[in-house]
XYZ file of C-alpha atoms in Angstrom:
481
model
C 5.280 42.235 -19.143
C 2.294 40.068 -18.291
C 3.433 36.837 -16.630
C 1.349 33.785 -15.647
C 2.493 31.757 -12.654
C 1.129 28.247 -12.078
C 2.014 26.848 -8.649
C 1.827 30.232 -6.917
C 1.086 28.675 -3.503
C 4.018 26.257 -3.734
C 7.467 26.469 -2.182
C 9.165 28.031 -5.229
C 6.177 29.990 -6.527
C 5.589 31.800 -3.243
C 9.180 33.052 -3.293
C 9.221 33.949 -6.979
C 6.243 36.333 -6.713
C 8.092 39.244 -5.002
C 11.063 38.802 -7.370
C 8.821 39.278 -10.407
C 6.832 42.106 -8.860
C 10.035 43.957 -8.019
C 10.921 43.860 -11.719
C 7.629 45.561 -12.508
C 5.882 42.632 -14.164
C 2.096 42.319 -14.282
C 1.591 39.001 -12.494
C -1.303 36.544 -12.866
C -1.339 33.652 -10.388
C -3.178 30.401 -11.033
C -4.342 28.898 -7.720
C -6.815 26.240 -6.636
C -8.330 28.417 -3.909
C -8.152 32.224 -3.931
C -8.992 32.378 -0.226
C -5.831 30.567 0.766
C -3.716 32.857 -1.400
C -5.314 35.973 0.081
C -4.680 34.687 3.616
C -1.124 33.498 2.947
C 0.362 36.156 0.709
C 1.377 39.720 1.440
C 1.135 40.291 -2.309
C -2.474 39.209 -2.818
C -3.551 42.764 -3.645
C -0.700 43.199 -6.153
C -1.501 40.259 -8.437
C -4.433 39.007 -10.478
C -5.782 35.638 -9.337
C -7.208 32.892 -11.536
C -8.819 29.782 -10.106
C -8.187 26.343 -11.513
C -7.379 22.768 -10.566
C -5.166 21.554 -13.410
C -6.425 17.994 -12.958
C -9.974 19.207 -13.625
C -9.908 21.321 -16.807
C -13.523 22.422 -16.378
C -12.504 24.364 -13.241
C -9.771 26.407 -14.966
C -10.628 30.023 -15.652
C -9.610 31.352 -19.088
C -6.077 32.732 -19.246
C -5.758 36.335 -20.502
C -4.950 36.316 -24.214
C -2.096 38.833 -23.916
C 0.195 36.767 -21.660
C 3.880 37.221 -22.548
C 5.345 34.288 -20.596
C 4.335 31.566 -18.156
C 6.032 29.718 -15.309
C 4.950 26.135 -14.704
C 6.041 25.313 -11.122
C 3.612 22.475 -10.418
C 5.198 19.369 -8.912
C 4.042 16.302 -7.021
C 5.968 14.089 -4.592
C 3.025 11.999 -3.436
C 3.026 8.234 -3.131
C 0.038 7.865 -5.430
C 0.865 5.045 -7.843
C -0.658 7.091 -10.667
C 1.285 10.256 -9.831
C 3.247 10.226 -13.134
C 0.016 10.071 -15.100
C -1.468 12.835 -12.938
C 1.584 15.052 -13.489
C 1.355 14.529 -17.251
C -2.384 15.272 -17.223
C -1.803 18.460 -15.253
C 0.865 19.649 -17.717
C -1.306 18.767 -20.712
C -4.285 20.706 -19.343
C -2.034 23.682 -18.645
C -0.622 23.746 -22.184
C -4.079 23.321 -23.685
C -5.212 26.505 -21.937
C -1.947 28.359 -22.571
C -2.072 27.680 -26.325
C -5.188 29.857 -26.523
C -3.038 32.861 -25.579
C -0.180 34.795 -27.224
C 2.358 33.404 -24.739
C 5.911 33.478 -26.151
C 7.713 31.374 -23.506
C 7.000 28.669 -20.913
C 9.521 28.148 -18.094
C 9.639 24.869 -16.165
C 11.764 23.990 -13.122
C 12.684 20.320 -13.361
C 15.277 17.974 -11.860
C 18.714 17.034 -13.199
C 18.241 13.852 -15.219
C 21.656 12.944 -16.644
C 21.710 9.304 -15.456
C 20.671 6.583 -17.905
C 18.483 4.762 -15.339
C 16.244 7.341 -13.707
C 14.022 7.036 -10.651
C 10.272 7.016 -11.171
C 9.953 10.646 -10.095
C 12.796 11.903 -12.268
C 11.294 10.014 -15.222
C 8.042 11.815 -14.506
C 9.831 15.191 -14.511
C 11.361 14.351 -17.892
C 7.967 13.313 -19.242
C 6.414 16.595 -18.085
C 9.142 18.395 -20.054
C 8.063 16.451 -23.157
C 4.413 17.345 -22.590
C 5.230 21.035 -22.197
C 7.273 20.946 -25.430
C 4.055 20.175 -27.288
C 2.827 23.722 -26.596
C 3.232 26.439 -29.197
C 5.300 28.729 -26.928
C 9.079 28.305 -26.631
C 10.010 26.093 -23.679
C 12.864 26.821 -21.275
C 13.713 24.076 -18.779
C 15.922 24.617 -15.739
C 17.053 21.358 -14.153
C 18.172 21.634 -10.549
C 19.652 19.251 -8.008
C 18.868 19.552 -4.281
C 17.556 22.998 -3.367
C 18.809 24.405 -0.053
C 16.814 27.081 1.726
C 14.738 27.630 4.834
C 11.657 25.444 4.552
C 12.872 23.298 1.623
C 12.297 19.565 2.014
C 15.980 18.752 1.421
C 17.165 21.264 4.014
C 14.612 20.088 6.593
C 15.563 16.428 6.115
C 19.282 17.167 6.525
C 18.408 19.303 9.536
C 16.246 16.586 11.145
C 18.849 13.861 10.670
C 21.863 15.873 11.801
C 20.270 17.641 14.754
C 18.668 14.510 16.218
C 21.241 11.760 15.668
C 24.802 12.076 17.053
C 25.532 8.634 15.563
C 23.884 7.599 12.305
C 23.822 4.211 10.629
C 22.814 5.119 7.104
C 22.053 3.417 3.759
C 24.580 3.443 0.922
C 22.692 6.108 -1.006
C 24.337 8.692 1.279
C 27.392 8.314 -0.988
C 25.463 9.458 -4.063
C 26.791 12.749 -5.423
C 24.724 15.846 -6.030
C 25.262 19.555 -6.694
C 23.112 21.495 -4.215
C 21.919 24.978 -5.099
C 20.613 27.782 -2.878
C 16.975 28.804 -3.286
C 18.208 32.375 -3.883
C 20.165 31.216 -6.960
C 17.233 29.163 -8.279
C 15.065 32.281 -8.151
C 17.834 34.278 -9.830
C 18.019 31.844 -12.736
C 14.223 31.687 -13.075
C 14.118 35.469 -13.408
C 17.168 35.685 -15.710
C 15.784 33.378 -18.413
C 12.419 35.155 -18.513
C 11.756 36.356 -22.099
C 15.457 35.914 -22.822
C 15.512 34.692 -26.416
C 18.857 32.952 -25.852
C 16.975 30.604 -23.527
C 14.108 29.758 -25.908
C 13.667 26.037 -26.622
C 16.664 25.110 -24.488
C 17.332 23.004 -21.382
C 19.893 23.991 -18.752
C 21.387 22.277 -15.703
C 21.802 24.606 -12.715
C 23.772 23.955 -9.534
C 25.956 25.545 -6.905
C 29.790 25.387 -6.908
C 30.030 22.322 -4.609
C 29.735 18.668 -5.639
C 28.947 16.704 -2.480
C 27.635 13.356 -1.320
C 24.625 13.337 0.987
C 27.001 12.186 3.732
C 29.230 15.242 3.213
C 26.150 17.462 3.209
C 25.126 16.175 6.641
C 28.657 16.530 7.980
C 28.826 20.023 6.461
C 25.605 20.914 8.244
C 27.067 19.575 11.504
C 30.157 21.740 11.021
C 28.057 24.893 10.524
C 26.050 24.050 13.647
C 29.211 23.080 15.577
C 27.957 19.539 16.224
C 30.001 16.338 16.410
C 28.365 13.703 14.223
C 29.457 10.193 13.232
C 28.059 8.404 10.189
C 28.373 4.679 9.522
C 27.245 3.367 6.121
C 25.409 0.034 6.062
C 25.339 -1.260 2.450
C 22.616 -3.897 2.859
C 19.711 -1.626 3.891
C 16.944 -2.069 1.305
C 15.090 0.910 -0.231
C 12.010 -0.030 1.805
C 13.932 -0.081 5.089
C 15.649 3.172 4.061
C 12.255 4.769 3.464
C 11.001 3.691 6.892
C 14.218 4.956 8.482
C 13.796 8.367 6.830
C 10.086 8.420 7.692
C 10.557 7.783 11.422
C 13.568 10.042 11.948
C 12.480 13.057 9.881
C 9.253 14.999 9.377
C 8.515 13.660 5.873
C 5.570 11.391 5.115
C 6.261 7.781 4.142
C 5.209 8.411 0.529
C 7.626 11.341 0.284
C 10.351 9.257 1.938
C 9.824 6.548 -0.701
C 10.062 9.115 -3.485
C 13.231 10.639 -2.074
C 14.979 7.312 -1.486
C 14.040 6.228 -5.010
C 15.518 9.433 -6.445
C 18.666 9.360 -4.316
C 20.092 6.511 -6.361
C 20.660 9.014 -9.185
C 23.575 11.415 -9.250
C 22.369 14.952 -9.898
C 25.474 16.772 -11.113
C 25.637 19.569 -13.668
C 27.111 18.127 -16.888
C 26.453 21.142 -19.105
C 27.332 24.699 -18.062
C 25.642 26.385 -21.023
C 23.450 28.363 -18.584
C 26.479 30.692 -18.271
C 25.906 31.793 -21.885
C 22.472 33.087 -20.876
C 22.756 34.090 -17.215
C 26.130 34.686 -15.609
C 25.793 34.113 -11.873
C 28.114 33.424 -8.946
C 26.134 30.932 -6.898
C 26.324 30.546 -3.141
C 28.340 27.663 -1.729
C 26.557 24.950 0.235
C 27.854 26.435 3.498
C 26.662 29.923 2.529
C 23.227 28.545 1.605
C 22.957 26.864 5.023
C 23.977 30.027 6.854
C 21.435 32.077 4.919
C 18.714 29.545 5.772
C 19.507 29.880 9.477
C 19.323 33.657 9.285
C 15.768 33.333 7.955
C 14.844 30.799 10.642
C 16.222 32.946 13.460
C 14.342 35.972 12.124
C 11.069 33.983 11.902
C 10.969 34.996 8.238
C 10.566 31.657 6.456
C 8.581 32.633 3.359
C 7.388 29.156 2.402
C 7.802 25.539 3.448
C 7.398 22.205 1.673
C 5.221 20.851 4.495
C 2.539 23.484 3.921
C 1.854 22.138 0.432
C -1.524 20.419 0.082
C -0.862 16.904 -1.162
C -3.794 14.827 -2.302
C -4.584 12.132 0.217
C -4.859 14.404 3.252
C -6.968 17.354 2.151
C -8.791 18.148 -1.040
C -8.151 21.474 -2.819
C -11.350 22.968 -1.406
C -10.338 22.258 2.187
C -11.182 25.814 3.250
C -14.854 25.015 2.633
C -14.654 23.240 5.995
C -14.183 26.448 8.006
C -17.709 25.945 9.281
C -17.470 22.944 11.584
C -20.245 20.421 10.860
C -23.008 20.074 13.432
C -24.827 16.921 12.345
C -23.515 13.485 13.268
C -20.715 14.887 15.408
C -19.477 14.517 18.987
C -18.097 17.473 20.940
C -16.057 18.296 23.997
C -16.204 21.957 25.082
C -14.054 23.910 27.513
C -14.788 27.481 28.594
C -11.956 29.120 30.554
C -12.394 32.677 31.945
C -9.296 34.860 32.285
C -8.381 38.409 33.292
C -5.084 38.817 31.407
C -4.535 41.108 28.443
C -6.374 39.527 25.497
C -3.392 40.175 23.206
C -1.110 38.085 25.415
C -3.486 35.120 25.393
C -4.009 35.504 21.639
C -0.238 35.482 21.092
C -0.014 32.265 23.140
C -2.701 30.755 20.965
C -0.906 31.809 17.788
C 2.293 30.122 19.029
C 0.672 26.722 19.667
C 2.392 23.552 18.489
C 5.916 23.274 17.092
C 8.593 24.397 19.565
C 6.068 25.826 22.027
C 4.118 22.580 22.148
C 0.528 22.144 23.304
C 0.943 23.717 26.739
C -0.215 20.693 28.758
C 0.885 17.047 28.831
C 3.180 17.477 25.845
C 4.368 13.910 26.283
C 0.849 12.711 25.429
C 0.831 14.808 22.243
C 4.287 13.462 21.319
C 3.137 9.894 21.990
C 0.063 10.457 19.808
C 2.331 11.766 17.058
C 4.603 8.723 17.343
C 1.640 6.324 17.195
C 0.368 8.188 14.135
C 3.743 7.647 12.453
C 3.600 3.943 13.290
C 0.310 3.535 11.416
C 1.479 5.584 8.414
C 0.235 9.056 9.378
C 2.035 12.397 9.232
C 3.092 12.312 12.903
C 4.002 15.464 14.788
C 7.534 16.107 13.529
C 6.431 18.582 10.860
C 6.301 21.306 13.506
C 5.343 24.659 12.014
C 6.852 27.031 9.461
C 6.874 30.159 11.659
C 6.945 30.317 15.445
C 4.777 33.444 15.568
C 2.602 33.569 12.440
C -0.183 31.255 11.271
C -1.950 31.252 7.909
C -4.687 29.012 6.470
C -3.136 25.954 4.874
C -0.161 25.871 7.261
C 0.799 22.592 8.899
C 1.071 22.546 12.701
C 2.357 19.128 13.798
C -0.440 16.738 12.754
C -3.006 19.509 12.241
C -3.795 21.712 9.244
C -4.880 25.318 9.735
C -8.303 25.958 8.234
C -8.844 29.434 9.642
C -6.511 31.876 11.404
C -8.552 35.008 12.013
C -6.589 37.078 14.528
C -8.812 40.204 14.349
C -11.818 38.045 15.313
C -9.707 35.915 17.691
C -10.536 32.554 16.117
C -8.268 29.653 15.190
C -9.588 26.461 13.576
C -7.503 23.327 13.027
C -8.303 20.137 11.109
C -6.669 16.818 12.062
C -4.454 15.145 9.455
C -3.577 12.250 11.731
C -4.928 8.769 11.024
C -8.405 8.594 12.571
C -11.617 6.547 12.240
C -13.389 9.792 11.345
C -12.701 13.514 11.091
C -11.639 15.935 13.828
C -11.581 19.700 14.299
C -10.114 21.787 17.120
C -11.441 25.330 17.453
C -10.254 28.151 19.706
C -12.050 31.469 20.201
C -11.547 34.322 22.613
C -14.965 35.697 23.546
C -15.676 38.980 25.322
C -19.266 39.116 26.542
C -21.145 40.886 29.362
C -17.932 42.090 30.990
C -16.416 38.595 30.982
C -13.546 37.368 28.811
C -13.013 33.656 28.228
C -11.229 31.193 25.963
C -13.616 28.835 24.219
C -12.112 25.554 23.083
C -14.187 22.997 21.174
C -13.003 19.572 20.007
C -15.362 18.166 17.356
C -15.255 14.612 16.039
C -17.300 13.119 13.230
C -16.957 9.343 13.724
C -16.856 6.886 10.867
C -18.885 3.852 11.847
C -18.659 1.884 15.081
C -14.866 2.125 15.288
C -15.124 5.891 15.255
C -17.493 5.925 18.211
C -15.373 3.433 20.149
C -12.302 5.608 19.496
C -14.072 8.696 20.863
C -15.241 6.789 23.932
C -11.711 5.505 24.581
C -10.176 8.967 24.240
C -12.829 10.847 26.188
C -11.215 10.413 29.652
C -7.964 11.853 28.275
C -9.847 14.760 26.701
C -11.212 15.776 30.097
C -7.710 16.370 31.459
C -5.848 17.386 28.284
C -8.216 20.018 26.923
C -9.028 21.562 30.304
C -5.347 21.769 31.239
C -4.379 23.094 27.799
C -6.974 25.900 27.905
C -5.866 26.956 31.391
C -2.186 27.024 30.399
C -2.885 29.020 27.231
C -4.489 31.729 29.371
C -1.674 31.671 31.962
C 1.504 30.967 29.994
C 4.178 33.668 30.125
C 7.294 33.747 27.976
C 10.385 33.721 30.197
C 12.771 36.617 29.717
């Protein structure tokens, strides 16, 4: 069967690709930038790629006419005040293109929306369902609660809160009930309803076997990790204070924190089990889903992560066009560090930068910079990195975004997502020339106005010590046995 997948670079889409390929389907992936997909996916040579930004219909390549079914896995959790309108526009443009084909079924993963007073984001999900229903193909909607899996935003938030805080004073929304579901079961349901006529023009709630409050989910996580945790509920914390609390303690952005807090007032419990008529499945318990997530983390085999998604406001879809660092109107600080070690060892150190490994020199300064970035509304440094050993273009590394990760040519290029009066790049290259091997490290800053230049001047003394020390440690660092 020929299947179209929109949202192929997203958290769910990335994981659905191998499931569909294993079933022998001919897969067509709609992406905003083919280069990022080629760099990120092990399956790039097994699928057909189409380019298109669904918010700009003129950029969308024509869909093949003989498509049998389509998955629409495009979601937004940004703080943009017009996000609901943008989501509706995206869905409308998708259906407009899809209606030109012979597609029999459209499958959409939505959120459980059984409450009468829905959050803004859940209302938007419901509206997208209505837009997709306008298409000529049969629509199947799967509505899920919290998805638990390595790299999912819900899992990472629970992980951040429980690992970092032995004693938590929390808002009252922690007593809201939900029905978490493992990412493995979500993928199973998405595959089971594909071209299943029993699922045509129907909406299903999906969830795991456990109904839990957010408080019980955190305590359940603590039990799996053998941690003692105490949670005190404070009923008078406002949604705004709750959002700031979530923002400073976890790795989520403030806009995402707002969205999550807004949505957490709604119970997301399965009220209709009719999915069992179409796809019989014994879902993992919450504890089993957590344990499976930790297996993937320990094996460094996290397939996808929410934090690697490109949300508008930080980088535009064509961010990979910036792999050539600008030369005009920029300021630079260069470090050239010779070394005699095995190049592979130094390259592996470079590919492990950030996250748990840190930045090799004066980590407290990097952590302070991340904290200050959080204070002014930036991403901060708590995002860490998806894998401890692998890097792909588009990945987040603390408050940087990977533009280029070219291991064969020994070049790594990062772009700063922190709040700055300008733009910043950090480039590493290992150069072998005339019998000498050295690590080249170049920090480039393109200032915005006078404030940008004053910022560079103020930071320059720190750069002298930080970048020189970092380059030396990268060439010398050895992993302890």
